[in-house]
XYZ file of C-alpha atoms in Angstrom:
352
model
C 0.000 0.000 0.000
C 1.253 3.540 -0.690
C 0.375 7.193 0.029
C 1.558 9.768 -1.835
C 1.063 12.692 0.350
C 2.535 11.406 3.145
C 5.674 9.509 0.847
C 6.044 13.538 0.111
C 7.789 14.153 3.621
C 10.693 11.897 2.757
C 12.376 13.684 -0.235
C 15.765 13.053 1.855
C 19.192 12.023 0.966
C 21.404 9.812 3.428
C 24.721 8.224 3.228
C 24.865 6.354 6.728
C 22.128 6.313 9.073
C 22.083 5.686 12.816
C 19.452 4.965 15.147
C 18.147 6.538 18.127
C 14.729 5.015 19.561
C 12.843 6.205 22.886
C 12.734 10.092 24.171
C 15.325 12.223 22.759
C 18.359 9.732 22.084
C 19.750 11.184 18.862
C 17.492 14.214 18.453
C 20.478 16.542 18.187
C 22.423 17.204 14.858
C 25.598 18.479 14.090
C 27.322 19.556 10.880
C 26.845 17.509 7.931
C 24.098 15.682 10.072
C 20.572 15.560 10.552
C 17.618 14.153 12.310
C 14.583 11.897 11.323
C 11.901 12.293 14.357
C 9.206 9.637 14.146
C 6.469 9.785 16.151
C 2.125 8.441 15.982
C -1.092 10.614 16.362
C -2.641 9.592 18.592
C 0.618 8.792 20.649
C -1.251 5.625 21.636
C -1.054 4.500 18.510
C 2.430 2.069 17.998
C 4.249 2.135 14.290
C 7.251 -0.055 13.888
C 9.779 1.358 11.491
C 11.984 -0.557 9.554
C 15.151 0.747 7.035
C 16.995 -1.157 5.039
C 14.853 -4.322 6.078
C 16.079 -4.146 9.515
C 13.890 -3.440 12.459
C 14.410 -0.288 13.911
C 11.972 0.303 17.020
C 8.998 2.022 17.820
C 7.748 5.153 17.610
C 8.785 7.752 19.136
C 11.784 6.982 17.672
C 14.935 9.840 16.245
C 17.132 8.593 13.418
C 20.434 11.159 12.506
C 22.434 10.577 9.575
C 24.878 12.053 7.888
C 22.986 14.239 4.946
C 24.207 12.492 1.663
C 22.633 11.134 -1.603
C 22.225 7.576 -0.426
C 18.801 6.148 -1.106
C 17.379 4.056 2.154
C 14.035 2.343 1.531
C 11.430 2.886 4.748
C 8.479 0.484 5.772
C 5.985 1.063 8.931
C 4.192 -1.915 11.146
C 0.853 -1.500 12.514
C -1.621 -3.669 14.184
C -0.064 -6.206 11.648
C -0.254 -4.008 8.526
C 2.762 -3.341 7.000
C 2.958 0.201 4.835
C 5.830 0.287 2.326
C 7.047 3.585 1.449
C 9.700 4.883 -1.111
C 13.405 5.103 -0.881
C 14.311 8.184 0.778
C 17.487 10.602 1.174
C 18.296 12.355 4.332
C 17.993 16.349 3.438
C 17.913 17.916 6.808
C 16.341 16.881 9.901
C 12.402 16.552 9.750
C 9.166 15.737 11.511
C 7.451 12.667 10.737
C 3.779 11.713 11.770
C 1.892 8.201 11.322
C -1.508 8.191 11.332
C -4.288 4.486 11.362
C -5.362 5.832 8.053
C -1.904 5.693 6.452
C -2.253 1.484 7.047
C -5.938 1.638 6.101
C -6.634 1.547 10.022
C -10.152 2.703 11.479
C -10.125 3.314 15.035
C -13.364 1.699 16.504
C -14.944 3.015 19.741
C -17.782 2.841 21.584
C -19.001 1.651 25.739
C -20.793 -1.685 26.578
C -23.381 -1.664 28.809
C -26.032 -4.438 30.230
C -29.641 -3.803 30.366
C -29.510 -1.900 33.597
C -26.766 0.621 32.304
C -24.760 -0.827 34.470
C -20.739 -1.254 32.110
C -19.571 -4.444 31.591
C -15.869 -5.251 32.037
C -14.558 -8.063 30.114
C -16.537 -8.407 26.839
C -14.846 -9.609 23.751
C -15.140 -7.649 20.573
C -13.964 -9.306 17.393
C -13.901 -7.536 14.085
C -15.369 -10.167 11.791
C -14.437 -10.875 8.179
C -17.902 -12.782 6.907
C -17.344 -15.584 9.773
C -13.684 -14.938 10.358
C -12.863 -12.903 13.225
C -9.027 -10.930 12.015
C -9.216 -8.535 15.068
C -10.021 -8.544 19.043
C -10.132 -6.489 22.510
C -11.616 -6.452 26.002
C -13.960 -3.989 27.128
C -12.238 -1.841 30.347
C -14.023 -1.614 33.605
C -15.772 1.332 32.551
C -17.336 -1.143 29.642
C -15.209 1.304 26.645
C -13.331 -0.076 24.219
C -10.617 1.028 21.280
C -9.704 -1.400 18.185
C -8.047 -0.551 15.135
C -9.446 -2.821 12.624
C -9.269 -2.737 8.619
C -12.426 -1.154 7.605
C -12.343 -2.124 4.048
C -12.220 -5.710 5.118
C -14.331 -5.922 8.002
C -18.476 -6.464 7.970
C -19.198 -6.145 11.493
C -18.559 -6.190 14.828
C -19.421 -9.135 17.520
C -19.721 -8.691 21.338
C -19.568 -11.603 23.521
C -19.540 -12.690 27.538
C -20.106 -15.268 28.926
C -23.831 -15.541 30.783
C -24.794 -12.531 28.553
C -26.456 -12.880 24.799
C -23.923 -12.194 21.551
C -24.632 -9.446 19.788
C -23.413 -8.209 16.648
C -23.430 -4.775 14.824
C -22.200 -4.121 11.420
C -19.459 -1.574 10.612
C -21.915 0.463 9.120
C -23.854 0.991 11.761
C -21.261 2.337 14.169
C -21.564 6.243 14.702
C -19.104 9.037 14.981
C -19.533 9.676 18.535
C -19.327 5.561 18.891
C -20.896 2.314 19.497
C -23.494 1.757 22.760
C -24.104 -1.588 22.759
C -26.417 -3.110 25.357
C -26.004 -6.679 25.945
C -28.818 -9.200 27.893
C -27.976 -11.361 30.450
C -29.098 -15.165 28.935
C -31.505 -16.513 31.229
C -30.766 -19.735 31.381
C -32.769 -22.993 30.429
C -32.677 -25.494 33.329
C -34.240 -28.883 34.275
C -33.758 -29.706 38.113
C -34.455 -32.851 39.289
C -34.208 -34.196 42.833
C -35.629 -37.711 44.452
C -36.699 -38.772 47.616
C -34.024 -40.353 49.015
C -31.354 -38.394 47.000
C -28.344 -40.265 45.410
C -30.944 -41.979 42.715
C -28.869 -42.308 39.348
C -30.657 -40.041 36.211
C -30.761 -41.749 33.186
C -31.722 -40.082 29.940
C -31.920 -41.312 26.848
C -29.902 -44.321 28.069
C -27.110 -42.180 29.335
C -26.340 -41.760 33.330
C -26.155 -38.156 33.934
C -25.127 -38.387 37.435
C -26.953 -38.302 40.790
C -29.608 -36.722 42.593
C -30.044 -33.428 43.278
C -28.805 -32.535 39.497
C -29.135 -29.234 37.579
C -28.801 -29.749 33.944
C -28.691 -26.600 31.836
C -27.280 -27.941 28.536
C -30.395 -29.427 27.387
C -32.491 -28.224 23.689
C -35.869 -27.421 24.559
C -38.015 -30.356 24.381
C -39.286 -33.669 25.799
C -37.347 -35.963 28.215
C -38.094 -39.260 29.770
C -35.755 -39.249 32.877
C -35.657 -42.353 34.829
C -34.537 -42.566 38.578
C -32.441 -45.938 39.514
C -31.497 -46.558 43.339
C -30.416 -49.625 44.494
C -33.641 -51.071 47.091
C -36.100 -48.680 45.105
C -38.204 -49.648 42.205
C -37.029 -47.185 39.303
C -39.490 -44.058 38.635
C -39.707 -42.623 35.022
C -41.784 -39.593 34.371
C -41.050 -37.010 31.046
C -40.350 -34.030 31.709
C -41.078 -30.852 29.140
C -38.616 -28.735 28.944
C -38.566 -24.811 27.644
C -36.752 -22.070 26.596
C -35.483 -19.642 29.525
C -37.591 -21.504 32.426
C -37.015 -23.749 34.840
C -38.483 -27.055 34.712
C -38.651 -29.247 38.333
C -38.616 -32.826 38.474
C -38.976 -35.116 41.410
C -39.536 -38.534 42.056
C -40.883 -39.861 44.932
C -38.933 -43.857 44.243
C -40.962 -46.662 46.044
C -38.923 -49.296 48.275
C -38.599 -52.396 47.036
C -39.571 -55.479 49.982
C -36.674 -57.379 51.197
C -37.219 -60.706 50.459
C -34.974 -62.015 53.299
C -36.787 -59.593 55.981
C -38.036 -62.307 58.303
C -36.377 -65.218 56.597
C -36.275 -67.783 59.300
C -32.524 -69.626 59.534
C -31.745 -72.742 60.170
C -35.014 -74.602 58.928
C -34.590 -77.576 56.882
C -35.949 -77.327 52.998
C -36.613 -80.047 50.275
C -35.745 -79.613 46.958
C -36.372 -81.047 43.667
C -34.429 -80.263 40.441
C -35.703 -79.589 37.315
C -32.985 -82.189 36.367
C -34.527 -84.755 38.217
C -32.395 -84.203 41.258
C -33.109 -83.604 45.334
C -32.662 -83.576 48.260
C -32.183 -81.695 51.878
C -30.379 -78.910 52.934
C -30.785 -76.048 55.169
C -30.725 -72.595 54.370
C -29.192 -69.873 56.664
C -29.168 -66.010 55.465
C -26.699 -63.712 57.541
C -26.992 -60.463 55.523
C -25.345 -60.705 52.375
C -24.166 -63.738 53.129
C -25.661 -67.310 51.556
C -25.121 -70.725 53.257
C -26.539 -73.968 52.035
C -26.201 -77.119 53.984
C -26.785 -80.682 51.646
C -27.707 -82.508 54.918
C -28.617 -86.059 52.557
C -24.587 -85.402 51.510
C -23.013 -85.525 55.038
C -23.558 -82.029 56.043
C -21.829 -79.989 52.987
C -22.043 -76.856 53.203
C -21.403 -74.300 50.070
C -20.972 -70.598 50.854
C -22.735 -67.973 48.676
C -23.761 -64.738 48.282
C -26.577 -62.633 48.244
C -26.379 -60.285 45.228
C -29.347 -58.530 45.776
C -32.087 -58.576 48.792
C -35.066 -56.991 46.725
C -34.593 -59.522 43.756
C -33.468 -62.551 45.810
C -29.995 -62.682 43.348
C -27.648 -65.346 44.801
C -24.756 -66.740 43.793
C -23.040 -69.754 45.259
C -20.279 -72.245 43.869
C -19.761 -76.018 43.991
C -17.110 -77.682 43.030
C -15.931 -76.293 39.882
C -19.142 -74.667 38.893
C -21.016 -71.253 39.978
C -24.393 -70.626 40.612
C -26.210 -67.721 40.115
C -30.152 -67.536 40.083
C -32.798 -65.807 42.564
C -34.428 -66.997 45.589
C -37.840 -66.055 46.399
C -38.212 -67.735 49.908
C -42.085 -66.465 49.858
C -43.050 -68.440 46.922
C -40.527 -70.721 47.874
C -38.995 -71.040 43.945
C -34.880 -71.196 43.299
C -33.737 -70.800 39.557
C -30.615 -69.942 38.181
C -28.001 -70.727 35.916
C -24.870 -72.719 36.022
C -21.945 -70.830 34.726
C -19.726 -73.560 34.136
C -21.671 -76.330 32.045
C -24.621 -73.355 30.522
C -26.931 -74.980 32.012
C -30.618 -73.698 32.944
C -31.949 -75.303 36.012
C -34.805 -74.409 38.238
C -35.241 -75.715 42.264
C -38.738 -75.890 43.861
C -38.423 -75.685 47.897
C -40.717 -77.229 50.103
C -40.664 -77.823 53.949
């Protein structure tokens, strides 16, 4: 990119140049010398000079020379926009001024606000490119913000925080005096659920979404079946509707489940008949979660087991090689199970 007005200030001749960045360092000439002061309006606004393809610092910065017909080309660096200028010769020493409009640079202003005029600190403005965002800043704590953005190439700018809605303005749109932008606060879509007990697993659409008492606020507006699952509880399934910006309450009162070992008398002696043609004797002694079966027609053997479950009457018990596992239902006095070992389904009928 070029400018011709500006290129105007830099009729100069040079034959060696030196550098002097920062405050005055090299602002005074002597004979046969002179001075190149660089400097940005508004001061805020940082240039990076280059000569001769090397890097020379930012502005303010003082270059002195000695005045000669040496050509020296001249670039500036701003907000990633690079201006090249042409060659120049050091004349006598000089004032020069960068301006954002030299780079194509529009300085975009303006205060964010929420709905209660109160500012907001923290928003993100990107200058956006169609979808692509080539520019950003923070709002202060005042809610103002300054961003030098290409104006030729940007449609529009986009204001985001989080818990507040994204807004976004085009270029166009932006006064003189600035941009007030007002942004809402999103009020959030939320589906609580709770149980009674608590700790009751929430399954939706077959995935466990944790435990009671859960907030979920990630959810699309719509129906949901939720079911409740906790351990001695029958499971509770109820749908819930859920909608835009409200909160929807769930909560599920879970019924116990009986223990079918609550009253289970030890020590009494059962007969059994397989569904294999098998029987027999044996006693049956519950200790909470523990199983014991003694074969009193085989000597007294006793196999140890386990109870898996109270409220479904899962056991499990080995013998020998082989494991057992099946459900007990001491009220209806029925036993049937599988055996791991051999596959094979067998039921036992108890009697006293």
């Amino acid at each position: 990119m070029k400018n011709s007005g500006w290129i105007a200030l830099f009729t100069f001749a040079a034959f060696f140049l030196m550098l002097g960045c920062g405050g005055d360092k090299g602002a005074e000439s002597t004979p046969g010398t002179a001075t190149i002061s660089f400097r940005s309006d508004p001061a805020e606004f940082p240039v990076t000079v280059f000569v001769d393809g090397e890097e020379l610092g930012t502005t303010p910065c003082s270059y002195k020379g000695d005045v000669g017909e040496e050509a020296h080309t001249l670039s500036a660096q701003a907000f990633g926009e690079t201006q090249a200028f042409e060659a120049f010769k050091i004349k006598g020493s000089t004032d020069v001024v960068f301006s954002p409009a030299q780079f194509g640079l529009w300085l975009a202003t303006g205060q964010v606000r929420d709905l209660d005029n109160e500012p907001l600190e923290g928003v993100k403005i990107e200058a956006m490119n169609n979808s692509t965002a080539i520019a950003s800043t923070l709002t202060q704590s005042d809610g103002s913000f300054e961003l030098y953005i290409l104006k030729d190439f940007t449609s529009s700018l986009r204001f985001s925080r989080d818990e507040y809605e994204t807004q976004t303005i085009l270029i166009l749109e932006i006064p003189e005096t600035g941009a007030d932008i007002r942004l809402a606060k999103i009020v959030p879509t939320i589906l609580a659920i709770t149980s009674n007990p608590s700790g009751a697993e929430v399954w939706v659409k077959g995935e466990n979404l944790g435990t009671t008492p859960l907030l979920l606020t990630d959810l699309a507006p719509g129906d949901y079946e939720i079911t409740l699952k906790l351990e001695g509880y029958e499971d509770w399934t109820q749908t819930a509707v859920v909608r835009v910006a409200e909160t929807t309450e769930v909560t599920g009162e879970l019924v116990a489940l009986p223990n079918l070992f609550e009253g289970f008398v030890n020590g009494r002696e059962w007969l059994f008949k397989m569904s294999n043609g098998g029987g027999g004797k044996i006693l049956i002694d519950v200790n909470g979660d523990e199983l014991v079966i003694t074969v009193t027609d085989v000597n007294n053997y006793k196999v140890v087991g386990r109870v898996l479950n109270p409220y479904t009457g899962e056991v499990e018990f080995k013998m020998g090689a082989s494991t057992f596992t099946g459900n007990f239902d001491p009220k209806t006095q029925t036993w049937s199970g599988t055996e791991t070992t051999g596959e094979v389904t067998w039921t036992m009928t108890l009697s006293h």
